[in-house]
Amino acid sequence: MERGLKGIGDIFPPLAGRSPAAYARQLYDFKSGARDGRYAALMKPVVAHLTDQDIVDLTAYIVSLQP
Ligand code: HEM
């Protein structure tokens, strides 16, 4: 997943090429439970203890990796 953030198969979605608001929203929704799709359970422990500031920081980092 680190290599280009293009995702793996159809389970791990690509992260490359999205807007900052899209990342922050998804992370927030996984945490709140609003996003509860097929594989959301894999993301839940990742985001469970993130603060809003963590989400902003992660979003800024991911977006900084885009070409
Ligand atoms: C800090 C680390 C991580 C960040 C920032 C992150 C970020 C994201 C984001 C933004 C999405 C939504 C993508 C979309 O809307 O298409 C997502 C989905 C997903 N992530 Fe992560 N992720 C992280 C770690 C992980 C780890 C460690 C795993 C596996 C154990 C994982 C597995 C998945 C899966 C399976 C989905 C799709 C969930 C679904 O189908 O609803 N992620 N991730």
XYZ file of N, CA, C and O and ligand atoms in Angstrom:
311
model
N 0.825 -1.195 0.000
C 0.000 0.000 0.000
C 0.866 1.255 0.000
O 0.459 2.282 -0.506
N 2.088 1.151 0.564
C 2.961 2.323 0.607
C 3.459 2.682 -0.778
O 3.756 3.827 -1.042
N 3.571 1.697 -1.646
C 4.211 1.959 -2.928
C 3.261 2.620 -3.900
O 2.588 1.952 -4.677
N 3.197 3.917 -3.823
C 2.367 4.663 -4.748
C 0.933 4.807 -4.300
O 0.152 5.482 -4.936
N 0.586 4.133 -3.204
C -0.775 4.222 -2.664
C -1.824 3.883 -3.714
O -2.863 4.514 -3.809
N -1.518 2.859 -4.527
C -2.430 2.488 -5.603
C -3.404 1.391 -5.193
O -4.215 0.942 -5.993
N -3.261 0.909 -3.966
C -4.183 -0.114 -3.500
C -3.727 -1.513 -3.894
O -2.751 -1.686 -4.628
N -4.439 -2.521 -3.368
C -4.124 -3.920 -3.682
C -5.433 -4.633 -3.990
O -6.337 -4.664 -3.154
N -5.517 -5.203 -5.170
C -6.722 -5.932 -5.535
C -7.964 -5.075 -5.377
O -7.919 -3.863 -5.542
N -9.057 -5.713 -5.041
C -10.273 -4.914 -4.876
C -10.651 -4.784 -3.407
O -11.759 -4.401 -3.072
N -9.723 -5.152 -2.509
C -10.007 -5.016 -1.076
C -9.390 -3.736 -0.535
O -10.024 -2.984 0.188
N -8.127 -3.467 -0.872
C -7.443 -2.270 -0.385
C -7.516 -1.193 -1.456
O -6.832 -1.287 -2.474
N -8.341 -0.195 -1.230
C -8.562 0.783 -2.305
C -7.354 1.694 -2.502
O -6.575 1.912 -1.580
N -7.205 2.210 -3.714
C -6.114 3.161 -3.974
C -6.342 4.464 -3.211
O -7.482 4.901 -3.077
N -5.258 5.035 -2.688
C -5.379 6.318 -1.996
C -4.864 7.461 -2.849
O -5.106 8.624 -2.534
N -4.141 7.135 -3.914
C -3.551 8.186 -4.731
C -4.634 8.972 -5.462
O -5.648 8.416 -5.879
N -4.408 10.269 -5.567
C -5.228 11.077 -6.451
C -6.572 11.505 -5.895
O -7.517 11.696 -6.652
N -6.694 11.661 -4.599
C -7.958 12.150 -4.035
C -7.735 13.503 -3.387
O -6.621 13.868 -3.077
N -8.836 14.178 -3.129
C -8.720 15.500 -2.532
C -8.524 15.363 -1.021
O -8.908 14.360 -0.433
N -7.911 16.367 -0.390
C -7.730 16.335 1.064
C -9.038 16.104 1.807
O -9.089 15.323 2.760
N -10.101 16.748 1.357
C -11.376 16.597 2.064
C -11.864 15.152 1.999
O -12.473 14.653 2.948
N -11.552 14.463 0.888
C -12.001 13.076 0.745
C -11.318 12.177 1.774
O -11.966 11.317 2.357
N -10.015 12.372 1.993
C -9.318 11.550 2.986
C -9.851 11.797 4.377
O -10.152 10.868 5.121
N -9.910 13.056 4.743
C -10.322 13.403 6.100
C -11.723 12.862 6.374
O -11.979 12.286 7.442
N -12.593 12.994 5.395
C -13.967 12.517 5.550
C -14.007 11.003 5.764
O -14.709 10.500 6.625
N -13.249 10.252 4.957
C -13.263 8.792 5.091
C -12.733 8.364 6.449
O -13.299 7.494 7.099
N -11.626 8.974 6.871
C -11.044 8.592 8.160
C -12.021 8.893 9.288
O -12.218 8.092 10.199
N -12.646 10.049 9.195
C -13.623 10.433 10.216
C -14.810 9.470 10.211
O -15.286 9.041 11.275
N -15.266 9.094 9.020
C -16.427 8.204 8.916
C -16.114 6.787 9.390
O -16.974 6.121 9.977
N -14.885 6.312 9.125
C -14.509 4.998 9.675
C -14.556 5.052 11.194
O -15.027 4.142 11.865
N -14.044 6.148 11.743
C -13.969 6.266 13.193
C -15.358 6.350 13.825
O -15.649 5.688 14.818
N -16.217 7.137 13.228
C -17.550 7.330 13.804
C -18.459 6.132 13.541
O -19.483 5.974 14.200
N -18.073 5.289 12.552
C -18.921 4.152 12.198
C -19.886 4.465 11.070
O -20.613 3.590 10.611
N -19.875 5.731 10.604
C -20.756 6.106 9.501
C -20.380 5.313 8.240
O -21.245 4.984 7.439
N -19.086 5.020 8.095
C -18.663 4.163 6.988
C -18.478 2.751 7.529
O -17.613 2.500 8.358
N -19.289 1.844 7.043
C -19.339 0.508 7.609
C -19.458 -0.510 6.492
O -20.283 -1.409 6.524
N -18.621 -0.344 5.481
C -18.706 -1.202 4.309
C -18.053 -2.561 4.531
O -17.693 -2.922 5.650
N -17.896 -3.290 3.449
C -17.410 -4.666 3.469
C -16.160 -4.853 4.318
O -16.054 -5.776 5.105
N -15.160 -3.981 4.102
C -13.878 -4.171 4.776
C -13.567 -3.052 5.753
O -12.417 -2.868 6.151
N -14.586 -2.318 6.135
C -14.369 -1.206 7.059
C -13.786 -1.681 8.380
O -13.073 -0.938 9.056
N -14.054 -2.951 8.739
C -13.542 -3.487 9.999
C -12.016 -3.441 10.048
O -11.432 -3.318 11.119
N -11.362 -3.536 8.873
C -9.904 -3.482 8.850
C -9.405 -2.090 9.202
O -8.310 -1.932 9.733
N -10.168 -1.083 8.874
C -9.756 0.296 9.125
C -10.109 0.768 10.534
O -9.497 1.693 11.050
N -11.090 0.146 11.127
C -11.588 0.639 12.408
C -10.495 0.762 13.486
O -10.348 1.806 14.112
N -9.699 -0.311 13.706
C -8.644 -0.185 14.722
C -7.595 0.854 14.347
O -6.967 1.441 15.236
N -7.413 1.076 13.036
C -6.413 2.058 12.599
C -6.813 3.457 13.058
O -5.986 4.248 13.526
N -8.091 3.770 12.961
C -8.533 5.141 13.229
C -9.140 5.327 14.629
O -9.415 6.454 15.033
N -9.312 4.203 15.350
C -10.071 4.247 16.607
C -9.602 5.336 17.565
O -10.414 5.975 18.223
N -8.289 5.546 17.644
C -7.784 6.477 18.655
C -7.234 7.772 18.064
O -6.512 8.509 18.731
N -7.557 8.019 16.801
C -7.079 9.260 16.185
C -7.878 10.457 16.695
O -9.100 10.398 16.809
N -7.161 11.542 16.970
C -7.835 12.803 17.264
C -8.133 13.502 15.938
O -7.615 13.117 14.881
N -8.964 14.539 16.004
C -9.233 15.314 14.788
C -7.929 15.873 14.219
O -7.733 15.902 13.003
N -7.030 16.283 15.131
C -5.744 16.816 14.670
C -4.933 15.729 13.964
O -4.283 15.992 12.950
N -4.964 14.492 14.499
C -4.270 13.388 13.829
C -4.791 13.209 12.415
O -4.020 12.970 11.472
N -6.112 13.289 12.261
C -6.727 13.094 10.949
C -6.280 14.180 9.983
O -5.940 13.912 8.832
N -6.226 15.414 10.481
C -5.738 16.518 9.642
C -4.276 16.281 9.261
O -3.885 16.441 8.098
N -3.464 15.846 10.241
C -2.038 15.612 9.986
C -1.831 14.477 8.969
O -1.014 14.588 8.058
N -2.563 13.378 9.151
C -2.453 12.249 8.219
C -2.854 12.668 6.811
O -2.199 12.301 5.833
N -3.930 13.438 6.743
C -4.421 13.897 5.446
C -3.368 14.752 4.754
O -3.068 14.561 3.574
N -2.763 15.667 5.508
C -1.737 16.530 4.936
C -0.559 15.693 4.439
O -0.008 15.941 3.361
N -0.202 14.662 5.217
C 0.925 13.803 4.828
C 0.612 13.028 3.545
O 1.415 13.013 2.608
N -0.560 12.393 3.508
C -0.911 11.590 2.332
C -0.922 12.470 1.080
O -0.392 12.098 0.038
N -1.544 13.644 1.199
C -1.645 14.529 0.045
C -0.258 15.011 -0.394
O -0.004 15.202 -1.584
N 0.671 15.144 0.578
C 2.019 15.609 0.225
C 2.756 14.588 -0.619
O 3.740 14.913 -1.267
N 2.315 13.310 -0.598
C 2.976 12.256 -1.377
C 2.512 12.232 -2.815
O 3.120 11.580 -3.654
N 1.422 12.920 -3.115
C 0.922 12.889 -4.490
C 1.916 13.580 -5.423
O 2.512 14.570 -5.052
N 2.097 13.042 -6.638
C 2.985 13.665 -7.605
C 2.485 15.042 -8.024
O 1.312 15.314 -7.971
C -2.439 5.440 8.866
C -2.732 4.382 8.133
C -3.906 4.347 7.173
C -4.549 5.355 6.518
C -4.253 6.848 6.570
C -5.603 4.751 5.722
C -6.479 5.444 4.920
C -7.578 4.900 4.293
C -8.574 5.647 3.559
C -8.575 7.161 3.351
C -9.478 4.761 3.086
C -10.703 5.072 2.246
C -10.401 4.882 0.798
C -11.619 5.033 -0.063
O -12.529 5.775 0.292
O -11.669 4.412 -1.123
C -9.067 3.438 3.521
C -9.739 2.270 3.250
C -9.300 1.007 3.611
N -8.167 0.708 4.322
Fe -6.921 2.053 5.137
N -5.574 3.394 5.899
C -4.556 3.102 6.780
C -4.190 1.865 7.241
C -4.768 0.668 6.874
C -4.354 -0.644 7.347
C -3.217 -0.896 8.316
C -5.174 -1.544 6.730
C -5.179 -3.049 6.815
C -4.993 -3.692 7.949
C -6.104 -0.814 5.904
C -7.089 -1.361 5.127
C -8.065 -0.663 4.456
C -9.206 -1.284 3.787
C -9.491 -2.784 3.691
C -9.990 -0.239 3.270
C -11.326 -0.361 2.527
C -12.445 -0.391 3.545
C -13.819 -0.494 2.908
O -13.981 -1.337 2.007
O -14.693 0.245 3.321
N -5.830 0.530 6.008
N -7.900 3.549 4.237
